[in-house]
Amino acid sequence: MKIKKLLFVTDFEQLWFDALQSLMDLRKVGLEHVIFLHVIEREKVAMHRGVGYLKDEETKLREIANIRFIDWAEGLFETGMECGAYILVGSPVPKVLSVANEEKADLIVIGAHKGTETIEILRRTSIPVLVHKYDIKKNERPFERPILVTDWSSPCERAIEYLIALKDILKNVVVVHVIAEKSIKGLNRTEIQKIEKENKKRLEEVCDTLSTEGISSEFHLYMGEVVEQIKNAISEHNISLVVAGTTGKGAWRARWLGSVSRKLVQDSQLPILLVPKAG
Amino acid sequence: MQKNILVADDDMDVVTFVSTVLEKSGYKVIGAKDGEEALNKIRANRPDLIILDILMPKQSGIKLYRELKTDESLKDIPVVILSAISKRTFLRSQEALTEFGGEPVPEPEVYIEKPVEPDDLAKTVSEVLSRKGG
């Protein structure tokens, strides 16, 4: 599983060239090609009563985007990178998905501030999605200290494979599992300790897998409300990136894409790499 | 005999503009909307000249140019670059790719930074084809 081609989706409000440059460590693990995508939302240029389709407005918006993309592309081309660009008019979600499929992108990078669209993209793709939160002071090198949040699902296994593909740019991986509050409801202390022991063993196994690949890692077990505990783990371990699997139907998709986790995606200061089930 | 010219640009307005200018001058024009489609059409039609944009989906003009100039059967087809990307960037990118282990490639016949006037385009194409024995 390699990241050779990255689709960088920008509305020129949140993600700029510096955010893309923060991902250039990926070149060390195979990134060769960056595709820029800007979607001009249809309502900005669509038919308006009395004035019709705003062709001049579309031309202006296209040129504003084009001039940025040319500038960014020149920066990348000069370093030997391959580069392409799309400026499309329409609804962002279908356009992002169709370009990602057409270009066979290995990673979609999007901003988080338009929460509904971001969540919708996550629901409808099997391509890993990086919800990028860029702040030069906090995450200049987002891949150095990721936290892998696992619920033992198959997408989490895929997320581990993904991390292994990134091994040359990782410094240390923090592997975390949260025992959900509701899963221990009504259990006695011994039963809870048994669950703890089982989960620790599985966490150890993940760290062993990473270690076999030469990746430094540590594990931590949490218990309680899942999103709150993930937030705790992030602040406790000097994390640069959150990595998690998302399933189509299972609990993780529900947790990550539900109202609480949506808040995490939107509010977290860190980039979040979501790895869906293979398509 | 009518000369074939392939125009690769993802901006259909540019393809239309170039086609109109060149067809008026008596050339037959084949359009392509990205680097991949262009390469397929070049292999299938072997045009007499290629007009190439740089920033395109699927495969950029930089990579396509390199493929053309390192392919024994295609490297003699003259290429005119018509792009908003500067010539300086184009040359630097080719240098970088050569440094990464690629074969050195020659400069394009002509490099035009967009926009181009219709008369200049027609004149450039005519001159390049004459130099190539057309």
XYZ file of C-alpha atoms in Angstrom:
413
model
C 0.000 0.000 0.000
C 1.884 3.074 -1.250
C 0.926 6.710 -1.506
C 2.079 7.576 -4.996
C -0.658 9.986 -5.956
C -2.300 12.522 -3.678
C -5.462 14.518 -4.402
C -5.273 17.898 -2.688
C -8.716 19.482 -2.430
C -8.777 23.176 -1.627
C -11.378 25.899 -1.464
C -8.630 28.466 -0.810
C -10.013 29.158 2.624
C -8.314 26.572 4.782
C -5.709 24.591 2.876
C -2.946 26.483 1.106
C 0.413 25.534 -0.338
C 2.111 25.490 3.061
C -0.335 22.783 4.162
C 0.626 20.745 1.113
C 4.305 21.293 1.759
C 3.868 19.889 5.259
C 2.993 16.584 3.552
C 6.094 16.481 1.385
C 7.758 13.973 3.729
C 5.571 11.550 1.796
C 8.042 11.854 -1.074
C 10.443 9.768 0.995
C 7.915 6.935 0.927
C 6.912 7.085 -2.712
C 4.782 10.191 -3.360
C 5.325 11.216 -6.991
C 2.211 12.988 -8.134
C -0.033 15.713 -6.698
C -3.398 16.591 -8.192
C -4.983 19.901 -7.205
C -8.749 20.199 -7.160
C -10.876 23.280 -6.643
C -14.634 23.008 -6.969
C -16.545 26.199 -7.703
C -19.829 25.600 -5.962
C -22.660 25.701 -8.410
C -24.705 28.218 -6.428
C -21.936 30.804 -6.828
C -22.424 30.901 -10.580
C -25.761 29.203 -11.217
C -28.807 30.751 -12.787
C -29.941 33.801 -10.865
C -33.301 35.391 -11.469
C -32.944 38.230 -13.934
C -29.277 37.681 -14.710
C -29.024 34.062 -15.872
C -25.852 32.007 -15.560
C -22.996 34.096 -14.205
C -20.432 33.263 -16.881
C -18.199 36.226 -16.014
C -18.201 35.190 -12.370
C -17.246 31.631 -13.334
C -14.410 32.929 -15.523
C -13.163 35.104 -12.671
C -13.320 32.274 -10.098
C -11.600 29.870 -12.479
C -8.801 32.325 -13.121
C -8.348 33.011 -9.387
C -7.932 29.268 -8.820
C -5.847 28.742 -11.938
C -3.289 31.364 -10.988
C -2.791 29.729 -7.580
C -2.496 26.243 -9.052
C 0.045 27.385 -11.640
C 2.088 28.959 -8.874
C 1.873 25.812 -6.710
C 2.578 23.525 -9.658
C 5.692 25.494 -10.564
C 6.946 24.968 -7.023
C 6.407 21.208 -7.271
C 7.529 20.702 -10.873
C 10.874 22.315 -10.109
C 11.555 19.624 -7.517
C 10.847 16.863 -10.021
C 7.300 16.143 -8.840
C 4.476 15.298 -11.215
C 1.457 17.564 -10.973
C -2.038 18.108 -12.379
C -5.036 20.331 -11.695
C -8.801 20.391 -11.977
C -11.058 23.413 -11.587
C -14.652 22.242 -11.794
C -18.082 23.717 -11.301
C -20.593 21.629 -9.372
C -21.227 19.990 -6.020
C -18.000 19.405 -4.115
C -18.615 15.862 -2.837
C -19.363 14.126 -6.160
C -16.615 16.093 -7.885
C -14.030 15.095 -5.271
C -15.066 11.455 -5.497
C -15.098 11.379 -9.279
C -11.665 13.029 -9.650
C -10.209 10.741 -6.950
C -11.481 7.695 -8.839
C -10.524 8.950 -12.269
C -7.005 9.798 -11.143
C -6.730 6.620 -9.025
C -5.579 8.710 -6.068
C -4.018 6.894 -3.117
C -4.887 9.633 -0.643
C -7.442 12.449 -0.545
C -6.432 15.514 1.457
C -9.258 17.799 2.493
C -9.909 20.564 4.990
C -12.252 20.089 7.899
C -14.173 23.298 8.188
C -16.997 22.273 5.870
C -17.888 19.437 8.149
C -20.876 18.027 6.307
C -19.027 17.668 3.017
C -15.977 16.160 4.655
C -18.106 13.585 6.458
C -19.967 12.770 3.244
C -16.705 12.134 1.382
C -15.573 9.847 4.194
C -18.810 7.910 3.971
C -18.563 7.319 0.247
C -14.964 6.405 -0.494
C -12.592 3.527 0.085
C -9.607 5.814 -0.505
C -7.891 6.946 2.701
C -8.724 10.545 3.589
C -6.483 12.954 5.431
C -8.524 15.673 7.087
C -5.697 18.146 7.261
C -5.476 20.673 10.075
C -2.438 22.683 9.331
C -0.692 24.871 11.840
C 3.026 25.311 11.270
C 3.720 25.592 15.001
C 1.879 22.401 15.835
C 2.204 20.045 12.926
C 4.961 20.976 10.570
C 5.758 17.259 10.214
C 2.457 15.502 10.800
C 3.677 11.966 10.165
C 6.324 11.863 12.848
C 4.244 10.894 15.892
C 0.927 9.386 14.879
C -1.565 7.870 17.250
C -3.245 4.751 15.884
C -6.681 4.331 17.405
C -7.764 0.763 16.943
C -11.033 -1.063 17.542
C -9.644 -4.300 16.051
C -11.740 -3.980 12.889
C -10.420 -4.824 9.402
C -10.048 -1.145 8.426
C -7.818 -0.780 11.482
C -5.709 -3.613 10.119
C -5.545 -1.658 6.874
C -4.530 1.434 8.844
C -1.637 -0.581 10.307
C -0.559 -1.570 6.783
C -0.774 2.091 5.847
C 1.485 3.060 8.731
C 3.951 0.362 7.754
C 4.090 1.902 4.264
C 5.003 5.199 5.956
C 7.667 3.687 8.195
C 10.556 5.745 6.866
C 8.937 8.987 7.990
C 7.574 7.840 11.353
C 9.441 8.464 14.592
C 7.135 6.724 17.016
C 3.628 5.308 16.816
C 1.321 5.435 19.824
C -1.199 2.601 19.616
C -4.380 3.126 21.595
C -7.547 1.189 22.245
C -10.467 2.567 24.201
C -12.662 0.115 26.103
C -16.048 1.711 25.655
C -17.971 2.537 28.805
C -21.042 0.724 27.594
C -19.136 -2.482 26.870
C -18.328 -2.969 30.570
C -21.699 -1.978 31.942
C -22.880 -4.528 34.517
C -19.580 -6.454 34.585
C -17.757 -7.195 37.817
C -14.155 -6.190 38.456
C -12.673 -9.538 37.443
C -14.582 -9.545 34.183
C -13.414 -5.995 33.449
C -9.804 -6.918 34.239
C -10.106 -9.866 31.879
C -11.183 -7.503 29.092
C -8.298 -5.188 29.936
C -5.840 -8.101 29.777
C -7.165 -9.302 26.406
C -6.954 -5.823 24.919
C -3.457 -5.222 26.262
C -2.346 -8.462 24.653
C -3.773 -7.340 21.322
C -2.132 -3.934 21.653
C 1.163 -5.684 22.323
C 0.676 -7.739 19.176
C 0.181 -4.566 17.108
C 3.377 -3.106 18.572
C 5.181 -6.381 17.791
C 4.013 -6.141 14.161
C 5.266 -2.554 13.958
C 8.518 -3.498 15.641
C 9.104 -6.287 13.102
C 8.914 -3.563 10.452
C 11.447 -1.473 12.351
C 8.879 1.028 13.643
C 9.224 2.315 17.185
C 5.901 2.179 19.047
C 4.195 2.133 22.426
C 0.697 1.170 23.472
C -1.831 2.592 25.891
C -5.202 1.323 26.978
C -8.012 3.698 27.888
C -11.491 3.171 29.214
C -14.534 5.428 29.098
C -16.344 7.539 26.541
C -14.468 6.823 23.309
C -13.998 10.262 21.798
C -13.171 11.897 25.112
C -10.552 9.236 25.809
C -9.026 9.666 22.353
C -8.746 13.374 23.059
C -7.043 12.540 26.359
C -4.603 10.211 24.627
C -3.784 12.898 22.067
C -2.930 15.449 24.714
C -1.051 12.954 26.868
C 1.384 11.685 24.225
C 2.527 14.662 22.118
C 0.751 13.411 19.007
C 1.140 14.880 15.505
C -1.525 12.894 13.596
C -4.568 10.778 14.423
C -4.914 7.557 12.413
C -7.999 5.367 12.504
C -9.890 2.903 10.375
C -13.490 3.537 9.398
C -15.896 0.765 8.442
C -18.967 1.079 6.283
C -21.429 -0.286 8.742
C -19.590 -1.034 11.922
C -19.151 0.806 15.120
C -16.142 2.821 14.075
C -17.885 4.487 11.190
C -20.723 5.295 13.492
C -18.408 6.603 16.180
C -16.110 8.512 13.902
C -18.806 9.892 11.718
C -21.465 10.357 14.361
C -22.203 13.639 15.981
C -19.554 13.406 18.719
C -16.772 12.237 16.457
C -17.740 14.778 13.836
C -16.964 17.287 16.524
C -13.561 15.674 16.997
C -12.841 15.834 13.259
C -13.922 19.453 13.232
C -12.423 20.625 16.517
C -9.178 18.688 16.747
C -6.076 20.744 16.170
C -4.433 17.727 14.548
C -4.730 16.210 11.098
C -6.763 13.005 11.036
C -6.015 10.151 8.643
C -9.034 7.924 8.159
C -8.496 4.606 6.456
C -11.698 3.013 5.169
C -12.316 -0.644 4.463
C -10.747 -1.707 1.152
C -13.151 -1.178 -1.766
C -0.171 16.425 -48.151
C -2.100 17.826 -45.171
C -0.076 17.905 -41.959
C -1.492 16.516 -38.722
C -1.043 18.460 -35.505
C -1.955 17.145 -32.093
C -3.025 19.691 -29.471
C -3.002 18.524 -25.848
C -4.673 20.868 -23.364
C -7.251 20.287 -20.642
C -8.795 23.682 -21.377
C -11.238 23.037 -24.202
C -11.306 26.749 -25.032
C -7.599 26.520 -25.829
C -8.057 23.388 -27.955
C -10.838 25.136 -29.864
C -8.767 28.290 -30.322
C -5.680 26.441 -31.542
C -7.743 24.163 -33.804
C -9.489 27.126 -35.393
C -6.222 28.944 -36.067
C -4.448 25.896 -37.476
C -7.342 24.561 -39.514
C -7.580 27.956 -41.190
C -3.927 27.503 -42.145
C -4.713 24.158 -43.728
C -3.642 21.732 -41.004
C -5.613 18.836 -39.620
C -5.889 19.070 -35.823
C -6.383 16.277 -33.304
C -7.336 17.339 -29.765
C -6.498 15.606 -26.479
C -7.650 16.661 -23.014
C -4.862 15.199 -20.877
C -1.413 13.675 -21.103
C -2.602 10.070 -21.217
C -5.080 10.652 -24.007
C -2.450 12.658 -25.874
C 0.105 9.840 -25.714
C -2.423 7.302 -26.972
C -3.402 9.566 -29.862
C 0.236 10.327 -30.679
C 0.999 6.612 -30.895
C -2.100 5.966 -32.983
C -1.796 8.931 -35.366
C 1.870 9.883 -35.340
C 1.265 13.620 -35.886
C 3.740 15.887 -37.660
C 3.852 18.300 -34.728
C 2.614 18.370 -31.126
C 1.375 21.418 -29.239
C 1.571 20.617 -25.577
C 0.240 22.185 -22.397
C 2.062 21.404 -19.133
C -0.433 21.420 -16.253
C -2.925 18.731 -17.249
C -4.815 15.956 -15.462
C -3.609 12.334 -15.417
C -0.207 13.038 -16.945
C 1.474 16.414 -17.112
C 3.153 17.817 -20.196
C 6.471 17.558 -18.377
C 6.220 13.800 -18.043
C 4.684 13.374 -21.481
C 7.457 15.445 -23.082
C 10.034 13.224 -21.387
C 8.268 10.097 -22.628
C 8.176 11.442 -26.173
C 11.818 12.462 -26.219
C 13.048 9.152 -24.848
C 10.958 7.025 -27.221
C 12.935 6.121 -30.341
C 9.839 6.057 -32.514
C 8.460 9.421 -31.310
C 11.443 11.562 -30.379
C 11.738 13.215 -33.786
C 8.245 14.683 -33.699
C 8.705 18.414 -33.001
C 7.019 19.732 -29.857
C 5.811 23.262 -29.251
C 4.993 23.915 -25.608
C 2.075 26.277 -25.082
C 1.556 26.754 -21.369
C 1.023 29.176 -18.483
C 3.853 27.366 -16.681
C 7.080 29.273 -17.268
C 9.854 27.957 -19.474
C 12.255 28.320 -16.554
C 10.119 25.918 -14.477
C 9.911 23.491 -17.389
C 13.683 23.426 -17.814
C 14.305 23.114 -14.079
C 11.836 20.266 -13.781
C 13.547 18.405 -16.606
C 16.905 18.965 -14.908
C 15.492 17.631 -11.627
C 14.139 14.518 -13.373
C 17.492 13.964 -15.048
C 19.200 14.294 -11.645
C 16.845 11.619 -10.281
C 18.249 9.193 -12.838
C 16.321 10.029 -15.987
C 17.846 10.467 -19.422
C 18.691 14.047 -20.421
C 16.170 15.390 -22.930
C 16.576 18.223 -25.463
C 14.747 21.518 -25.164
C 11.436 21.797 -27.039
C 11.471 23.336 -30.517
C 9.610 26.387 -29.234
C 8.283 27.371 -25.818
C 5.358 29.796 -25.795
C 4.011 31.159 -22.536
C 0.244 31.692 -22.762
C -1.508 33.610 -24.153
C -0.502 33.508 -27.794
C -1.714 35.610 -30.691
C -3.313 33.640 -33.567
C -0.850 34.949 -36.175
C 2.150 34.148 -33.990
C 0.901 30.628 -33.430
C 0.315 29.996 -37.124
C 3.725 31.448 -38.002
C 5.511 29.382 -35.323
C 3.908 26.150 -36.486
C 4.737 26.884 -40.104
C 8.369 27.660 -39.238
C 8.862 24.548 -37.106
C 7.381 22.302 -39.788
C 9.563 23.939 -42.473
C 12.673 23.354 -40.371
C 11.661 19.725 -40.053
C 11.419 19.434 -43.812
C 7.680 19.959 -44.129
